[in-house]
């Protein structure tokens, strides 16, 4: 999945707005982070700890955690290795969490 496909999916979710943060594409709902494109291969997605554990367990080559994101309820996504449907599920879960 590339940035255009990520943008297309998130644009279909109510209230999501795209901006840039330090030159990186960032999507928010109600001012709260949903996802941020770190580089062409890495997406940061906000998620609950239980969701993060499930994503990593289901596809550890695509979803991973570093110490920098672990304490902040986020998961990293290696875009070249991830199934597009899995990214969509993670993004939709992030939106569900952040829209309230």
PDB file of C-alpha atoms in Angstrom:
ATOM      1  CA  UNK A   1       0.000   0.000   0.000  1.00  0.00           C
ATOM      2  CA  UNK A   2       1.329   3.428  -0.885  1.00  0.00           C
ATOM      3  CA  UNK A   3       0.559   6.945   0.371  1.00  0.00           C
ATOM      4  CA  UNK A   4      -2.138   7.499  -2.262  1.00  0.00           C
ATOM      5  CA  UNK A   5      -3.996   4.334  -1.229  1.00  0.00           C
ATOM      6  CA  UNK A   6      -3.680   5.269   2.450  1.00  0.00           C
ATOM      7  CA  UNK A   7      -5.063   8.736   1.688  1.00  0.00           C
ATOM      8  CA  UNK A   8      -7.911   7.241  -0.352  1.00  0.00           C
ATOM      9  CA  UNK A   9      -8.942   4.935   2.495  1.00  0.00           C
ATOM     10  CA  UNK A  10      -8.696   7.591   5.194  1.00  0.00           C
ATOM     11  CA  UNK A  11     -10.529  10.184   3.080  1.00  0.00           C
ATOM     12  CA  UNK A  12     -13.537   7.881   3.200  1.00  0.00           C
ATOM     13  CA  UNK A  13     -13.664   7.963   7.007  1.00  0.00           C
ATOM     14  CA  UNK A  14     -15.754  10.742   8.506  1.00  0.00           C
ATOM     15  CA  UNK A  15     -13.831  13.688   9.896  1.00  0.00           C
ATOM     16  CA  UNK A  16     -10.327  12.603   8.872  1.00  0.00           C
ATOM     17  CA  UNK A  17      -8.124  15.471   7.739  1.00  0.00           C
ATOM     18  CA  UNK A  18      -4.693  15.227   6.149  1.00  0.00           C
ATOM     19  CA  UNK A  19      -1.928  17.711   6.919  1.00  0.00           C
ATOM     20  CA  UNK A  20       1.834  17.664   7.104  1.00  0.00           C
ATOM     21  CA  UNK A  21       3.904  17.427  10.256  1.00  0.00           C
ATOM     22  CA  UNK A  22       7.600  17.987   9.704  1.00  0.00           C
ATOM     23  CA  UNK A  23       7.056  17.321   6.006  1.00  0.00           C
ATOM     24  CA  UNK A  24       5.329  13.992   6.698  1.00  0.00           C
ATOM     25  CA  UNK A  25       1.751  13.231   5.690  1.00  0.00           C
ATOM     26  CA  UNK A  26      -0.345  13.036   8.852  1.00  0.00           C
ATOM     27  CA  UNK A  27      -4.014  12.124   9.232  1.00  0.00           C
ATOM     28  CA  UNK A  28      -6.079  13.247  12.211  1.00  0.00           C
ATOM     29  CA  UNK A  29      -9.682  13.173  13.337  1.00  0.00           C
ATOM     30  CA  UNK A  30     -10.809  15.841  15.781  1.00  0.00           C
ATOM     31  CA  UNK A  31      -7.172  16.909  16.087  1.00  0.00           C
ATOM     32  CA  UNK A  32      -6.126  13.435  17.286  1.00  0.00           C
ATOM     33  CA  UNK A  33      -3.579  11.343  15.413  1.00  0.00           C
ATOM     34  CA  UNK A  34      -4.832   8.446  13.313  1.00  0.00           C
ATOM     35  CA  UNK A  35      -1.691   7.788  11.245  1.00  0.00           C
ATOM     36  CA  UNK A  36       1.524   9.388  10.018  1.00  0.00           C
ATOM     37  CA  UNK A  37       3.701   8.385   7.096  1.00  0.00           C
ATOM     38  CA  UNK A  38       7.257   8.336   8.458  1.00  0.00           C
ATOM     39  CA  UNK A  39       8.840   7.568   5.090  1.00  0.00           C
ATOM     40  CA  UNK A  40       7.895   5.730   1.909  1.00  0.00           C
ATOM     41  CA  UNK A  41       8.019   2.364   3.697  1.00  0.00           C
ATOM     42  CA  UNK A  42       6.882   3.119   7.261  1.00  0.00           C
ATOM     43  CA  UNK A  43       3.475   4.110   8.572  1.00  0.00           C
ATOM     44  CA  UNK A  44       2.761   4.901  12.238  1.00  0.00           C
ATOM     45  CA  UNK A  45      -0.776   3.980  13.307  1.00  0.00           C
ATOM     46  CA  UNK A  46      -2.416   4.833  16.623  1.00  0.00           C
ATOM     47  CA  UNK A  47      -3.920   1.766  18.290  1.00  0.00           C
ATOM     48  CA  UNK A  48      -4.921   0.199  21.561  1.00  0.00           C
ATOM     49  CA  UNK A  49      -2.378  -2.130  23.141  1.00  0.00           C
ATOM     50  CA  UNK A  50      -4.609  -5.159  22.548  1.00  0.00           C
ATOM     51  CA  UNK A  51      -4.985  -4.284  18.858  1.00  0.00           C
ATOM     52  CA  UNK A  52      -1.246  -3.729  18.527  1.00  0.00           C
ATOM     53  CA  UNK A  53      -0.507  -7.131  20.056  1.00  0.00           C
ATOM     54  CA  UNK A  54      -2.969  -8.769  17.671  1.00  0.00           C
ATOM     55  CA  UNK A  55      -1.563  -7.011  14.579  1.00  0.00           C
ATOM     56  CA  UNK A  56       2.017  -7.965  15.501  1.00  0.00           C
ATOM     57  CA  UNK A  57       1.033 -11.561  16.303  1.00  0.00           C
ATOM     58  CA  UNK A  58      -0.853 -11.946  13.007  1.00  0.00           C
ATOM     59  CA  UNK A  59       1.899 -10.476  10.813  1.00  0.00           C
ATOM     60  CA  UNK A  60       5.208  -9.750  12.593  1.00  0.00           C
ATOM     61  CA  UNK A  61       6.990  -9.017   9.304  1.00  0.00           C
ATOM     62  CA  UNK A  62       4.617  -6.142   8.594  1.00  0.00           C
ATOM     63  CA  UNK A  63       3.588  -4.824  12.030  1.00  0.00           C
ATOM     64  CA  UNK A  64       6.210  -4.058  14.647  1.00  0.00           C
ATOM     65  CA  UNK A  65       6.964  -1.942  17.704  1.00  0.00           C
ATOM     66  CA  UNK A  66      10.060  -0.022  18.738  1.00  0.00           C
ATOM     67  CA  UNK A  67      10.724   1.466  22.179  1.00  0.00           C
ATOM     68  CA  UNK A  68       9.977   4.928  20.774  1.00  0.00           C
ATOM     69  CA  UNK A  69       6.353   4.040  19.958  1.00  0.00           C
ATOM     70  CA  UNK A  70       5.619   1.365  22.557  1.00  0.00           C
ATOM     71  CA  UNK A  71       4.659   3.787  25.321  1.00  0.00           C
ATOM     72  CA  UNK A  72       2.450   5.823  23.001  1.00  0.00           C
ATOM     73  CA  UNK A  73      -0.123   3.250  21.862  1.00  0.00           C
ATOM     74  CA  UNK A  74       1.169   3.112  18.306  1.00  0.00           C
ATOM     75  CA  UNK A  75       2.264   0.403  15.914  1.00  0.00           C
ATOM     76  CA  UNK A  76       4.656   0.686  12.985  1.00  0.00           C
ATOM     77  CA  UNK A  77       3.708  -0.781   9.629  1.00  0.00           C
ATOM     78  CA  UNK A  78       6.307  -1.888   7.076  1.00  0.00           C
ATOM     79  CA  UNK A  79       4.288  -1.037   3.981  1.00  0.00           C
ATOM     80  CA  UNK A  80       6.161  -3.200   1.425  1.00  0.00           C
ATOM     81  CA  UNK A  81       5.397  -6.322   3.479  1.00  0.00           C
ATOM     82  CA  UNK A  82       1.842  -5.706   4.642  1.00  0.00           C
ATOM     83  CA  UNK A  83      -1.425  -6.900   3.162  1.00  0.00           C
ATOM     84  CA  UNK A  84      -3.551  -3.920   2.082  1.00  0.00           C
ATOM     85  CA  UNK A  85      -6.604  -5.217   3.950  1.00  0.00           C
ATOM     86  CA  UNK A  86      -4.579  -5.443   7.170  1.00  0.00           C
ATOM     87  CA  UNK A  87      -3.537  -1.789   6.809  1.00  0.00           C
ATOM     88  CA  UNK A  88      -7.142  -0.780   6.200  1.00  0.00           C
ATOM     89  CA  UNK A  89      -8.246  -2.656   9.331  1.00  0.00           C
ATOM     90  CA  UNK A  90      -5.531  -0.955  11.403  1.00  0.00           C
ATOM     91  CA  UNK A  91      -6.402   2.492  10.036  1.00  0.00           C
ATOM     92  CA  UNK A  92     -10.117   1.992  10.595  1.00  0.00           C
ATOM     93  CA  UNK A  93      -9.473   0.814  14.164  1.00  0.00           C
ATOM     94  CA  UNK A  94      -7.323   3.913  14.770  1.00  0.00           C
ATOM     95  CA  UNK A  95     -10.084   6.139  13.427  1.00  0.00           C
ATOM     96  CA  UNK A  96     -12.692   4.402  15.614  1.00  0.00           C
ATOM     97  CA  UNK A  97     -10.520   4.969  18.679  1.00  0.00           C
ATOM     98  CA  UNK A  98      -9.693   8.591  17.955  1.00  0.00           C
ATOM     99  CA  UNK A  99     -13.039   9.915  16.686  1.00  0.00           C
ATOM    100  CA  UNK A 100     -14.624  10.119  20.159  1.00  0.00           C
TER     101      UNK A 100
END
